[in-house]
C-alpha atoms as a printed R data frame, in Angstrom:
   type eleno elety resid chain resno       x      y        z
1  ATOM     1    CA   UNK     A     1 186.255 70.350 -153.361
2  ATOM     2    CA   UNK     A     2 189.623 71.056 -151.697
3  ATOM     3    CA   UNK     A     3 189.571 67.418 -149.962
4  ATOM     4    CA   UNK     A     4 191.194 65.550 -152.844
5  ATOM     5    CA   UNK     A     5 188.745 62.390 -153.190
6  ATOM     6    CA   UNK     A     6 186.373 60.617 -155.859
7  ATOM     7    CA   UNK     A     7 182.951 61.442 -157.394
8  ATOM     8    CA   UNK     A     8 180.204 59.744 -158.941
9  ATOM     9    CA   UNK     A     9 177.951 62.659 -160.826
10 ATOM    10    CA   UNK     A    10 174.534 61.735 -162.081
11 ATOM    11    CA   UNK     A    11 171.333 63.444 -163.075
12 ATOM    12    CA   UNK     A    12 169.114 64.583 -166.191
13 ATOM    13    CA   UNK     A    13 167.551 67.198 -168.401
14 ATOM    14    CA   UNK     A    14 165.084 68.211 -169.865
15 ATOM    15    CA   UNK     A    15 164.370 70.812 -172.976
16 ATOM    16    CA   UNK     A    16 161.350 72.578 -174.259
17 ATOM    17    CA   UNK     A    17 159.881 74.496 -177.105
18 ATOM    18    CA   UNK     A    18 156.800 76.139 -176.519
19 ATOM    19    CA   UNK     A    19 156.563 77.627 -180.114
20 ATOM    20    CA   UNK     A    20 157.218 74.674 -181.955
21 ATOM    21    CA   UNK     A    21 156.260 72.456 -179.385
22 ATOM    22    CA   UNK     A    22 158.983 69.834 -179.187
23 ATOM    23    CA   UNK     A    23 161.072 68.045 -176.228
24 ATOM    24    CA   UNK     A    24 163.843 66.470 -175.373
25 ATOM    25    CA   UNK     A    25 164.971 64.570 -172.444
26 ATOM    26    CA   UNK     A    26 168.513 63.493 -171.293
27 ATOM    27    CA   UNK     A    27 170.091 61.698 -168.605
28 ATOM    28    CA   UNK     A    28 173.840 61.121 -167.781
29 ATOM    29    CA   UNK     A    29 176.604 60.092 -164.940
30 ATOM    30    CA   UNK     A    30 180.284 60.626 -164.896
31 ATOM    31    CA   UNK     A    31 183.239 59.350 -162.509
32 ATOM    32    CA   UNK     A    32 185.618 62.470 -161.228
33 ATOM    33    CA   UNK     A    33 188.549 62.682 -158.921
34 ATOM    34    CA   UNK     A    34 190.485 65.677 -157.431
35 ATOM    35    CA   UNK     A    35 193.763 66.235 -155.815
36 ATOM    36    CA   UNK     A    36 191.675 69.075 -153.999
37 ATOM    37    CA   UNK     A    37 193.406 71.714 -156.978
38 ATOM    38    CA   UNK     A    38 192.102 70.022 -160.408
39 ATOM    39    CA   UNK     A    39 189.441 67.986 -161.124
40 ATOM    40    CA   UNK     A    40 190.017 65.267 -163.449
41 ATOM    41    CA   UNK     A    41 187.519 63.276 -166.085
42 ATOM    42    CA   UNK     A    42 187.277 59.539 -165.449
43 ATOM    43    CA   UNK     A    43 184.764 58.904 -167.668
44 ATOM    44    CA   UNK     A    44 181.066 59.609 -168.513
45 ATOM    45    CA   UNK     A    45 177.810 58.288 -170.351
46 ATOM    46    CA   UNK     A    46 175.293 60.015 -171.477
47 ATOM    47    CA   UNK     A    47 172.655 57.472 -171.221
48 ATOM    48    CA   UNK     A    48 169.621 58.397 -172.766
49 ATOM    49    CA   UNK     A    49 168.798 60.725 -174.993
50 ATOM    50    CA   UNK     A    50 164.961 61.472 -176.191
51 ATOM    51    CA   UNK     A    51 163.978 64.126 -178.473
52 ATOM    52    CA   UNK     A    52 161.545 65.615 -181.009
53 ATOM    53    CA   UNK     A    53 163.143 65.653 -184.772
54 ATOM    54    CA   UNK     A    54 163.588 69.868 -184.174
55 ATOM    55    CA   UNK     A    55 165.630 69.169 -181.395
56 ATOM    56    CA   UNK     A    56 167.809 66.609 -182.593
57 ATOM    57    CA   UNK     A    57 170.821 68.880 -183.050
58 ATOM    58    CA   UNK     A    58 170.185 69.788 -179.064
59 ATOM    59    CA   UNK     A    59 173.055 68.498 -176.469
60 ATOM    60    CA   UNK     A    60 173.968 67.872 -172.907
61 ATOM    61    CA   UNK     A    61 177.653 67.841 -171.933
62 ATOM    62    CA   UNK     A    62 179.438 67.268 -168.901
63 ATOM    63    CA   UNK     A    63 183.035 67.633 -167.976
64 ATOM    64    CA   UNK     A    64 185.923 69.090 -165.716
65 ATOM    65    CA   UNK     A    65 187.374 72.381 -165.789
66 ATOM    66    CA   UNK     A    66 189.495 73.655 -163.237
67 ATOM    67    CA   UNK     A    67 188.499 72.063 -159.769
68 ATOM    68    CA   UNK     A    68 184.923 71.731 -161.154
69 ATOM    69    CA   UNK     A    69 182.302 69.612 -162.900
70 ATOM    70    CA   UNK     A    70 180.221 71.562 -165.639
71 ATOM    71    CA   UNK     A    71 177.073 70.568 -166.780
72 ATOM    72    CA   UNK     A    72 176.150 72.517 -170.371
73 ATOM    73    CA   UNK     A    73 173.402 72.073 -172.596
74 ATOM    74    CA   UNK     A    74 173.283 73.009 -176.564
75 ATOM    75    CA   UNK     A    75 170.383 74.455 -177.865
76 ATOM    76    CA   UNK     A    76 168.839 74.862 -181.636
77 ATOM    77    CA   UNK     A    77 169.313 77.979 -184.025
78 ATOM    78    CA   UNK     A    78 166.669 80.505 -183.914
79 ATOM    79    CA   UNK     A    79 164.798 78.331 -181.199
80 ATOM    80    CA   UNK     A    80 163.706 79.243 -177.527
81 ATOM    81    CA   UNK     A    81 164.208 76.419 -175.619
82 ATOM    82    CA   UNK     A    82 163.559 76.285 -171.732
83 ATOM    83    CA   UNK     A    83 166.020 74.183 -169.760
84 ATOM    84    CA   UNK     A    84 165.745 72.093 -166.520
85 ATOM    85    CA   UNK     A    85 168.635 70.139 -164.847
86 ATOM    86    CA   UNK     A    86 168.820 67.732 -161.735
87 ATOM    87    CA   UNK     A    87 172.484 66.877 -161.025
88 ATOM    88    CA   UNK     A    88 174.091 65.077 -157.881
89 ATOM    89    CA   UNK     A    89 176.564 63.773 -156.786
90 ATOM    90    CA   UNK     A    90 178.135 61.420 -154.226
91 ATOM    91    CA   UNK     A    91 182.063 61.357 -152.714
92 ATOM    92    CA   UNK     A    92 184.344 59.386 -150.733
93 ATOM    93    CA   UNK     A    93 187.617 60.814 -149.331
């Protein structure tokens, strides 16, 4: 935001392959500030992380760039994979 002030960003995800079938599930939380211009990385965890063997090169990342917390996911080579996130967060200023 442009109020400079802390975050606490949490949530999960969850992958699926139809075809093969296989899943995985993910869940994760990070600490964030901002001077209300850049945001910057406190730390994060990715807590758990659940898959199917043909998904174990699959990933969740989170981090800043610019004034902003990105959630991205990696998928698997030659494999459709359908995505769902859940992220929130919570500020003081």
């Amino acid at each position: 935001g442009a109020t400079p002030g802390a975050f606490y960003v949490y949530g999960n995800v969850q992958a699926f392959d139809s075809l093969t079938p296989a899943a995985g599930t993910y869940s994760f939380s990070g600490g964030f500030r901002t001077d209300g211009v850049t945001a910057t990385e406190l730390g994060i965890e990715l807590h758990d992380e659940f898959e199917d063997p043909t998904l174990v090169t699959a990933d969740v990342f989170i981090s800043a760039s610019g004034n902003n917390v990105i959630l991205q996911v990696q998928g698997v080579a030659a494999t459709s994979i359908n995505w769902n996130a859940l992220m929130e967060y919570r500020r003081v200023i």
